[in-house]
PDB file of N, CA and C in Angstrom:
ATOM      1  N   UNK A 177     -38.217  85.373  68.901  1.00  0.00           N
ATOM      2  CA  UNK A 177     -37.302  85.291  69.999  1.00  0.00           C
ATOM      3  C   UNK A 177     -37.952  85.796  71.263  1.00  0.00           C
ATOM      4  N   UNK A 178     -39.220  85.963  71.267  1.00  0.00           N
ATOM      5  CA  UNK A 178     -39.915  86.399  72.456  1.00  0.00           C
ATOM      6  C   UNK A 178     -39.864  87.895  72.684  1.00  0.00           C
ATOM      7  N   UNK A 179     -39.618  88.662  71.679  1.00  0.00           N
ATOM      8  CA  UNK A 179     -39.547  90.114  71.830  1.00  0.00           C
ATOM      9  C   UNK A 179     -40.920  90.709  71.586  1.00  0.00           C
ATOM     10  N   UNK A 180     -41.760  90.679  72.574  1.00  0.00           N
ATOM     11  CA  UNK A 180     -43.092  91.238  72.420  1.00  0.00           C
ATOM     12  C   UNK A 180     -43.062  92.750  72.437  1.00  0.00           C
ATOM     13  N   UNK A 181     -44.106  93.332  71.950  1.00  0.00           N
ATOM     14  CA  UNK A 181     -44.185  94.791  71.901  1.00  0.00           C
ATOM     15  C   UNK A 181     -44.647  95.337  73.239  1.00  0.00           C
ATOM     16  N   UNK A 182     -44.125  96.455  73.616  1.00  0.00           N
ATOM     17  CA  UNK A 182     -44.593  97.126  74.821  1.00  0.00           C
ATOM     18  C   UNK A 182     -45.588  98.205  74.411  1.00  0.00           C
ATOM     19  N   UNK A 183     -46.090  98.930  75.394  1.00  0.00           N
ATOM     20  CA  UNK A 183     -47.050  99.989  75.114  1.00  0.00           C
ATOM     21  C   UNK A 183     -46.406 101.159  74.380  1.00  0.00           C
ATOM     22  N   UNK A 184     -45.083 101.308  74.505  1.00  0.00           N
ATOM     23  CA  UNK A 184     -44.382 102.444  73.897  1.00  0.00           C
ATOM     24  C   UNK A 184     -43.815 102.055  72.537  1.00  0.00           C
ATOM     25  N   UNK A 185     -44.651 101.534  71.654  1.00  0.00           N
ATOM     26  CA  UNK A 185     -44.166 101.018  70.372  1.00  0.00           C
ATOM     27  C   UNK A 185     -44.206 102.036  69.233  1.00  0.00           C
ATOM     28  N   UNK A 186     -44.511 103.275  69.529  1.00  0.00           N
ATOM     29  CA  UNK A 186     -44.657 104.258  68.457  1.00  0.00           C
ATOM     30  C   UNK A 186     -43.424 105.140  68.271  1.00  0.00           C
ATOM     31  N   UNK A 187     -42.300 104.816  68.886  1.00  0.00           N
ATOM     32  CA  UNK A 187     -41.093 105.627  68.783  1.00  0.00           C
ATOM     33  C   UNK A 187     -40.490 105.491  67.387  1.00  0.00           C
ATOM     34  N   UNK A 188     -40.364 106.574  66.617  1.00  0.00           N
ATOM     35  CA  UNK A 188     -39.831 106.496  65.254  1.00  0.00           C
ATOM     36  C   UNK A 188     -38.321 106.338  65.204  1.00  0.00           C
ATOM     37  N   UNK A 189     -37.658 106.256  66.365  1.00  0.00           N
ATOM     38  CA  UNK A 189     -36.208 106.175  66.441  1.00  0.00           C
ATOM     39  C   UNK A 189     -35.651 104.881  65.854  1.00  0.00           C
ATOM     40  N   UNK A 190     -36.427 103.798  65.876  1.00  0.00           N
ATOM     41  CA  UNK A 190     -35.950 102.499  65.421  1.00  0.00           C
ATOM     42  C   UNK A 190     -36.215 102.341  63.924  1.00  0.00           C
ATOM     43  N   UNK A 191     -35.185 102.022  63.167  1.00  0.00           N
ATOM     44  CA  UNK A 191     -35.344 101.745  61.744  1.00  0.00           C
ATOM     45  C   UNK A 191     -35.718 100.285  61.567  1.00  0.00           C
ATOM     46  N   UNK A 192     -36.754 100.006  60.811  1.00  0.00           N
ATOM     47  CA  UNK A 192     -37.186  98.625  60.628  1.00  0.00           C
ATOM     48  C   UNK A 192     -36.976  98.189  59.189  1.00  0.00           C
ATOM     49  N   UNK A 193     -36.680  96.902  59.021  1.00  0.00           N
ATOM     50  CA  UNK A 193     -36.427  96.392  57.681  1.00  0.00           C
ATOM     51  C   UNK A 193     -37.694  95.855  57.023  1.00  0.00           C
ATOM     52  N   UNK A 194     -38.699  95.531  57.811  1.00  0.00           N
ATOM     53  CA  UNK A 194     -39.992  95.111  57.271  1.00  0.00           C
ATOM     54  C   UNK A 194     -41.072  95.421  58.294  1.00  0.00           C
ATOM     55  N   UNK A 195     -42.289  95.235  57.908  1.00  0.00           N
ATOM     56  CA  UNK A 195     -43.420  95.648  58.726  1.00  0.00           C
ATOM     57  C   UNK A 195     -43.497  95.025  60.105  1.00  0.00           C
ATOM     58  N   UNK A 196     -42.984  93.814  60.293  1.00  0.00           N
ATOM     59  CA  UNK A 196     -43.076  93.140  61.580  1.00  0.00           C
ATOM     60  C   UNK A 196     -41.821  93.300  62.437  1.00  0.00           C
ATOM     61  N   UNK A 197     -40.744  93.822  61.873  1.00  0.00           N
ATOM     62  CA  UNK A 197     -39.486  93.942  62.619  1.00  0.00           C
ATOM     63  C   UNK A 197     -39.545  95.115  63.589  1.00  0.00           C
ATOM     64  N   UNK A 198     -39.138  94.867  64.823  1.00  0.00           N
ATOM     65  CA  UNK A 198     -39.064  95.942  65.804  1.00  0.00           C
ATOM     66  C   UNK A 198     -37.651  96.504  65.877  1.00  0.00           C
ATOM     67  N   UNK A 199     -36.655  95.657  65.639  1.00  0.00           N
ATOM     68  CA  UNK A 199     -35.268  96.095  65.765  1.00  0.00           C
ATOM     69  C   UNK A 199     -34.424  95.605  64.594  1.00  0.00           C
ATOM     70  N   UNK A 200     -33.557  96.450  64.136  1.00  0.00           N
ATOM     71  CA  UNK A 200     -32.532  96.051  63.179  1.00  0.00           C
ATOM     72  C   UNK A 200     -31.237  95.886  63.959  1.00  0.00           C
ATOM     73  N   UNK A 201     -30.165  95.521  63.287  1.00  0.00           N
ATOM     74  CA  UNK A 201     -28.874  95.412  63.951  1.00  0.00           C
ATOM     75  C   UNK A 201     -28.506  96.751  64.595  1.00  0.00           C
ATOM     76  N   UNK A 202     -28.811  97.847  63.906  1.00  0.00           N
ATOM     77  CA  UNK A 202     -28.548  99.183  64.453  1.00  0.00           C
ATOM     78  C   UNK A 202     -29.307  99.395  65.769  1.00  0.00           C
ATOM     79  N   UNK A 203     -30.565  99.020  65.803  1.00  0.00           N
ATOM     80  CA  UNK A 203     -31.371  99.171  67.013  1.00  0.00           C
ATOM     81  C   UNK A 203     -30.870  98.299  68.148  1.00  0.00           C
ATOM     82  N   UNK A 204     -30.420  97.091  67.826  1.00  0.00           N
ATOM     83  CA  UNK A 204     -29.883  96.189  68.845  1.00  0.00           C
ATOM     84  C   UNK A 204     -28.579  96.754  69.415  1.00  0.00           C
ATOM     85  N   UNK A 205     -27.767  97.320  68.530  1.00  0.00           N
ATOM     86  CA  UNK A 205     -26.513  97.939  68.971  1.00  0.00           C
ATOM     87  C   UNK A 205     -26.813  99.135  69.879  1.00  0.00           C
ATOM     88  N   UNK A 206     -27.859  99.879  69.555  1.00  0.00           N
ATOM     89  CA  UNK A 206     -28.268 101.019  70.373  1.00  0.00           C
ATOM     90  C   UNK A 206     -28.706 100.559  71.767  1.00  0.00           C
ATOM     91  N   UNK A 207     -29.384  99.433  71.838  1.00  0.00           N
ATOM     92  CA  UNK A 207     -29.769  98.860  73.138  1.00  0.00           C
ATOM     93  C   UNK A 207     -28.520  98.603  73.972  1.00  0.00           C
ATOM     94  N   UNK A 208     -27.534  97.956  73.363  1.00  0.00           N
ATOM     95  CA  UNK A 208     -26.301  97.628  74.080  1.00  0.00           C
ATOM     96  C   UNK A 208     -25.569  98.897  74.510  1.00  0.00           C
ATOM     97  N   UNK A 209     -25.494  99.885  73.630  1.00  0.00           N
ATOM     98  CA  UNK A 209     -24.805 101.139  73.962  1.00  0.00           C
ATOM     99  C   UNK A 209     -25.485 101.850  75.123  1.00  0.00           C
ATOM    100  N   UNK A 210     -26.805 101.861  75.106  1.00  0.00           N
ATOM    101  CA  UNK A 210     -27.539 102.510  76.199  1.00  0.00           C
ATOM    102  C   UNK A 210     -27.345 101.757  77.514  1.00  0.00           C
ATOM    103  N   UNK A 211     -27.303 100.430  77.425  1.00  0.00           N
ATOM    104  CA  UNK A 211     -27.063  99.621  78.618  1.00  0.00           C
ATOM    105  C   UNK A 211     -25.669  99.924  79.181  1.00  0.00           C
ATOM    106  N   UNK A 212     -24.670 100.003  78.303  1.00  0.00           N
ATOM    107  CA  UNK A 212     -23.305 100.315  78.729  1.00  0.00           C
ATOM    108  C   UNK A 212     -23.199 101.730  79.298  1.00  0.00           C
ATOM    109  N   UNK A 213     -24.076 102.620  78.850  1.00  0.00           N
ATOM    110  CA  UNK A 213     -24.086 103.994  79.353  1.00  0.00           C
ATOM    111  C   UNK A 213     -24.812 104.113  80.699  1.00  0.00           C
ATOM    112  N   UNK A 214     -25.388 102.996  81.159  1.00  0.00           N
ATOM    113  CA  UNK A 214     -26.016 103.003  82.475  1.00  0.00           C
ATOM    114  C   UNK A 214     -27.524 103.165  82.491  1.00  0.00           C
ATOM    115  N   UNK A 215     -28.166 103.131  81.333  1.00  0.00           N
ATOM    116  CA  UNK A 215     -29.623 103.243  81.298  1.00  0.00           C
ATOM    117  C   UNK A 215     -30.251 102.012  81.953  1.00  0.00           C
ATOM    118  N   UNK A 216     -31.321 102.182  82.725  1.00  0.00           N
ATOM    119  CA  UNK A 216     -32.071 101.024  83.229  1.00  0.00           C
ATOM    120  C   UNK A 216     -32.751 100.297  82.056  1.00  0.00           C
ATOM    121  N   UNK A 217     -32.847  98.990  82.181  1.00  0.00           N
ATOM    122  CA  UNK A 217     -33.437  98.200  81.090  1.00  0.00           C
ATOM    123  C   UNK A 217     -34.865  98.612  80.773  1.00  0.00           C
ATOM    124  N   UNK A 218     -35.625  98.965  81.776  1.00  0.00           N
ATOM    125  CA  UNK A 218     -37.011  99.385  81.544  1.00  0.00           C
ATOM    126  C   UNK A 218     -37.064 100.664  80.706  1.00  0.00           C
ATOM    127  N   UNK A 219     -36.120 101.563  80.929  1.00  0.00           N
ATOM    128  CA  UNK A 219     -36.083 102.815  80.162  1.00  0.00           C
ATOM    129  C   UNK A 219     -35.650 102.552  78.717  1.00  0.00           C
ATOM    130  N   UNK A 220     -34.706 101.636  78.548  1.00  0.00           N
ATOM    131  CA  UNK A 220     -34.292 101.267  77.190  1.00  0.00           C
ATOM    132  C   UNK A 220     -35.475 100.667  76.438  1.00  0.00           C
ATOM    133  N   UNK A 221     -36.185  99.771  77.101  1.00  0.00           N
ATOM    134  CA  UNK A 221     -37.338  99.115  76.477  1.00  0.00           C
ATOM    135  C   UNK A 221     -38.399 100.133  76.066  1.00  0.00           C
ATOM    136  N   UNK A 222     -38.689 101.078  76.935  1.00  0.00           N
ATOM    137  CA  UNK A 222     -39.699 102.097  76.630  1.00  0.00           C
ATOM    138  C   UNK A 222     -39.247 102.969  75.460  1.00  0.00           C
ATOM    139  N   UNK A 223     -37.967 103.349  75.439  1.00  0.00           N
ATOM    140  CA  UNK A 223     -37.459 104.210  74.368  1.00  0.00           C
ATOM    141  C   UNK A 223     -37.426 103.491  73.022  1.00  0.00           C
ATOM    142  N   UNK A 224     -37.187 102.187  73.044  1.00  0.00           N
ATOM    143  CA  UNK A 224     -37.060 101.427  71.810  1.00  0.00           C
ATOM    144  C   UNK A 224     -38.387 100.805  71.365  1.00  0.00           C
ATOM    145  N   UNK A 225     -39.372 100.801  72.233  1.00  0.00           N
ATOM    146  CA  UNK A 225     -40.666 100.244  71.873  1.00  0.00           C
ATOM    147  C   UNK A 225     -40.702  98.734  71.869  1.00  0.00           C
ATOM    148  N   UNK A 226     -39.912  98.117  72.754  1.00  0.00           N
ATOM    149  CA  UNK A 226     -39.892  96.655  72.871  1.00  0.00           C
ATOM    150  C   UNK A 226     -40.047  96.285  74.339  1.00  0.00           C
ATOM    151  N   UNK A 227     -40.172  95.000  74.601  1.00  0.00           N
ATOM    152  CA  UNK A 227     -40.329  94.540  75.980  1.00  0.00           C
ATOM    153  C   UNK A 227     -38.988  94.517  76.701  1.00  0.00           C
ATOM    154  N   UNK A 228     -39.043  94.473  78.027  1.00  0.00           N
ATOM    155  CA  UNK A 228     -37.815  94.352  78.821  1.00  0.00           C
ATOM    156  C   UNK A 228     -37.135  93.020  78.553  1.00  0.00           C
ATOM    157  N   UNK A 229     -37.930  91.994  78.282  1.00  0.00           N
ATOM    158  CA  UNK A 229     -37.368  90.670  77.964  1.00  0.00           C
ATOM    159  C   UNK A 229     -36.536  90.742  76.688  1.00  0.00           C
ATOM    160  N   UNK A 230     -37.013  91.477  75.713  1.00  0.00           N
ATOM    161  CA  UNK A 230     -36.287  91.642  74.459  1.00  0.00           C
ATOM    162  C   UNK A 230     -34.966  92.362  74.702  1.00  0.00           C
ATOM    163  N   UNK A 231     -34.993  93.405  75.509  1.00  0.00           N
ATOM    164  CA  UNK A 231     -33.778  94.145  75.847  1.00  0.00           C
ATOM    165  C   UNK A 231     -32.786  93.208  76.528  1.00  0.00           C
ATOM    166  N   UNK A 232     -33.254  92.423  77.475  1.00  0.00           N
ATOM    167  CA  UNK A 232     -32.389  91.478  78.191  1.00  0.00           C
ATOM    168  C   UNK A 232     -31.776  90.465  77.221  1.00  0.00           C
ATOM    169  N   UNK A 233     -32.576  89.997  76.255  1.00  0.00           N
ATOM    170  CA  UNK A 233     -32.089  89.027  75.265  1.00  0.00           C
ATOM    171  C   UNK A 233     -30.899  89.585  74.505  1.00  0.00           C
ATOM    172  N   UNK A 234     -31.013  90.815  74.000  1.00  0.00           N
ATOM    173  CA  UNK A 234     -29.929  91.391  73.197  1.00  0.00           C
ATOM    174  C   UNK A 234     -28.714  91.729  74.038  1.00  0.00           C
ATOM    175  N   UNK A 235     -28.913  92.153  75.268  1.00  0.00           N
ATOM    176  CA  UNK A 235     -27.788  92.428  76.157  1.00  0.00           C
ATOM    177  C   UNK A 235     -27.033  91.130  76.459  1.00  0.00           C
ATOM    178  N   UNK A 236     -27.777  90.068  76.730  1.00  0.00           N
ATOM    179  CA  UNK A 236     -27.156  88.773  77.020  1.00  0.00           C
ATOM    180  C   UNK A 236     -26.419  88.217  75.800  1.00  0.00           C
ATOM    181  N   UNK A 237     -27.028  88.318  74.638  1.00  0.00           N
ATOM    182  CA  UNK A 237     -26.368  87.832  73.420  1.00  0.00           C
ATOM    183  C   UNK A 237     -25.079  88.588  73.148  1.00  0.00           C
ATOM    184  N   UNK A 238     -25.124  89.897  73.355  1.00  0.00           N
ATOM    185  CA  UNK A 238     -23.920  90.696  73.136  1.00  0.00           C
ATOM    186  C   UNK A 238     -22.832  90.307  74.136  1.00  0.00           C
ATOM    187  N   UNK A 239     -23.221  90.040  75.372  1.00  0.00           N
ATOM    188  CA  UNK A 239     -22.262  89.666  76.410  1.00  0.00           C
ATOM    189  C   UNK A 239     -21.574  88.342  76.092  1.00  0.00           C
ATOM    190  N   UNK A 240     -22.308  87.401  75.511  1.00  0.00           N
ATOM    191  CA  UNK A 240     -21.728  86.086  75.235  1.00  0.00           C
ATOM    192  C   UNK A 240     -21.081  85.987  73.855  1.00  0.00           C
ATOM    193  N   UNK A 241     -21.628  86.696  72.855  1.00  0.00           N
ATOM    194  CA  UNK A 241     -21.150  86.533  71.479  1.00  0.00           C
ATOM    195  C   UNK A 241     -20.508  87.779  70.881  1.00  0.00           C
ATOM    196  N   UNK A 242     -20.610  88.895  71.571  1.00  0.00           N
ATOM    197  CA  UNK A 242     -20.073  90.133  71.026  1.00  0.00           C
ATOM    198  C   UNK A 242     -20.945  90.664  69.899  1.00  0.00           C
ATOM    199  N   UNK A 243     -20.331  91.388  68.987  1.00  0.00           N
ATOM    200  CA  UNK A 243     -21.050  92.011  67.866  1.00  0.00           C
ATOM    201  C   UNK A 243     -21.809  90.978  67.024  1.00  0.00           C
ATOM    202  N   UNK A 244     -21.269  89.773  66.902  1.00  0.00           N
ATOM    203  CA  UNK A 244     -21.923  88.717  66.116  1.00  0.00           C
ATOM    204  C   UNK A 244     -23.273  88.306  66.705  1.00  0.00           C
ATOM    205  N   UNK A 245     -23.468  88.523  68.000  1.00  0.00           N
ATOM    206  CA  UNK A 245     -24.729  88.176  68.640  1.00  0.00           C
ATOM    207  C   UNK A 245     -25.880  89.086  68.261  1.00  0.00           C
ATOM    208  N   UNK A 246     -25.579  90.218  67.639  1.00  0.00           N
ATOM    209  CA  UNK A 246     -26.622  91.174  67.260  1.00  0.00           C
ATOM    210  C   UNK A 246     -27.156  90.949  65.851  1.00  0.00           C
ATOM    211  N   UNK A 247     -26.544  90.042  65.118  1.00  0.00           N
ATOM    212  CA  UNK A 247     -26.940  89.778  63.737  1.00  0.00           C
ATOM    213  C   UNK A 247     -28.236  88.971  63.714  1.00  0.00           C
ATOM    214  N   UNK A 248     -29.088  89.256  62.739  1.00  0.00           N
ATOM    215  CA  UNK A 248     -30.353  88.545  62.585  1.00  0.00           C
ATOM    216  C   UNK A 248     -30.093  87.069  62.313  1.00  0.00           C
ATOM    217  N   UNK A 249     -30.835  86.215  62.971  1.00  0.00           N
ATOM    218  CA  UNK A 249     -30.700  84.767  62.809  1.00  0.00           C
ATOM    219  C   UNK A 249     -31.955  84.195  62.157  1.00  0.00           C
ATOM    220  N   UNK A 250     -31.779  83.063  61.539  1.00  0.00           N
ATOM    221  CA  UNK A 250     -32.918  82.353  60.971  1.00  0.00           C
ATOM    222  C   UNK A 250     -33.737  81.750  62.103  1.00  0.00           C
ATOM    223  N   UNK A 251     -35.036  81.729  61.940  1.00  0.00           N
ATOM    224  CA  UNK A 251     -35.895  81.097  62.950  1.00  0.00           C
ATOM    225  C   UNK A 251     -36.213  79.649  62.575  1.00  0.00           C
ATOM    226  N   UNK A 252     -35.603  79.179  61.497  1.00  0.00           N
ATOM    227  CA  UNK A 252     -35.807  77.799  61.050  1.00  0.00           C
ATOM    228  C   UNK A 252     -35.220  76.842  62.089  1.00  0.00           C
ATOM    229  N   UNK A 253     -35.954  75.793  62.456  1.00  0.00           N
ATOM    230  CA  UNK A 253     -35.436  74.856  63.456  1.00  0.00           C
ATOM    231  C   UNK A 253     -34.247  74.061  62.915  1.00  0.00           C
ATOM    232  N   UNK A 254     -33.327  73.700  63.798  1.00  0.00           N
ATOM    233  CA  UNK A 254     -32.162  72.910  63.399  1.00  0.00           C
ATOM    234  C   UNK A 254     -32.552  71.469  63.087  1.00  0.00           C
ATOM    235  N   UNK A 255     -33.509  70.945  63.834  1.00  0.00           N
ATOM    236  CA  UNK A 255     -33.999  69.581  63.612  1.00  0.00           C
ATOM    237  C   UNK A 255     -35.514  69.586  63.646  1.00  0.00           C
ATOM    238  N   UNK A 256     -36.093  68.522  63.117  1.00  0.00           N
ATOM    239  CA  UNK A 256     -37.547  68.383  63.118  1.00  0.00           C
ATOM    240  C   UNK A 256     -37.869  66.923  63.454  1.00  0.00           C
ATOM    241  N   UNK A 257     -38.080  66.606  64.734  1.00  0.00           N
ATOM    242  CA  UNK A 257     -38.287  65.219  65.149  1.00  0.00           C
ATOM    243  C   UNK A 257     -39.501  64.541  64.530  1.00  0.00           C
ATOM    244  N   UNK A 258     -40.539  65.308  64.203  1.00  0.00           N
ATOM    245  CA  UNK A 258     -41.758  64.702  63.660  1.00  0.00           C
ATOM    246  C   UNK A 258     -41.806  64.758  62.135  1.00  0.00           C
ATOM    247  N   UNK A 259     -40.672  65.007  61.516  1.00  0.00           N
ATOM    248  CA  UNK A 259     -40.591  65.102  60.066  1.00  0.00           C
ATOM    249  C   UNK A 259     -40.972  63.779  59.413  1.00  0.00           C
ATOM    250  N   UNK A 260     -41.714  63.847  58.329  1.00  0.00           N
ATOM    251  CA  UNK A 260     -42.096  62.650  57.585  1.00  0.00           C
ATOM    252  C   UNK A 260     -40.854  62.050  56.947  1.00  0.00           C
ATOM    253  N   UNK A 261     -40.729  60.739  57.058  1.00  0.00           N
ATOM    254  CA  UNK A 261     -39.539  60.069  56.533  1.00  0.00           C
ATOM    255  C   UNK A 261     -39.472  60.176  55.019  1.00  0.00           C
ATOM    256  N   UNK A 262     -38.261  60.019  54.462  1.00  0.00           N
ATOM    257  CA  UNK A 262     -38.063  60.104  53.023  1.00  0.00           C
ATOM    258  C   UNK A 262     -38.780  58.989  52.282  1.00  0.00           C
ATOM    259  N   UNK A 263     -38.950  57.826  52.932  1.00  0.00           N
ATOM    260  CA  UNK A 263     -39.634  56.694  52.288  1.00  0.00           C
ATOM    261  C   UNK A 263     -41.102  57.005  51.993  1.00  0.00           C
ATOM    262  N   UNK A 264     -41.738  57.771  52.875  1.00  0.00           N
ATOM    263  CA  UNK A 264     -43.155  58.106  52.718  1.00  0.00           C
ATOM    264  C   UNK A 264     -43.277  59.173  51.670  1.00  0.00           C
TER     265      UNK A 264
END
């Protein structure tokens, strides 16, 4: 989802579900709570060890979808235009 790592990626505050995950649902909720508390996005990003773009993504998703926007989604594409036909 474009959530690149920032230089402050060593914060043990974020619980991860696997080696490549930067945020769990709990961490995403924490981003939203800090944003609602008035934290600047850059400070949230530094504290969570993610990019500002990632912080913006979760804030925007929460604004449009509510709590459901913080749930992990599949990265599988909905369609595949170059898919080999069933006949082949």
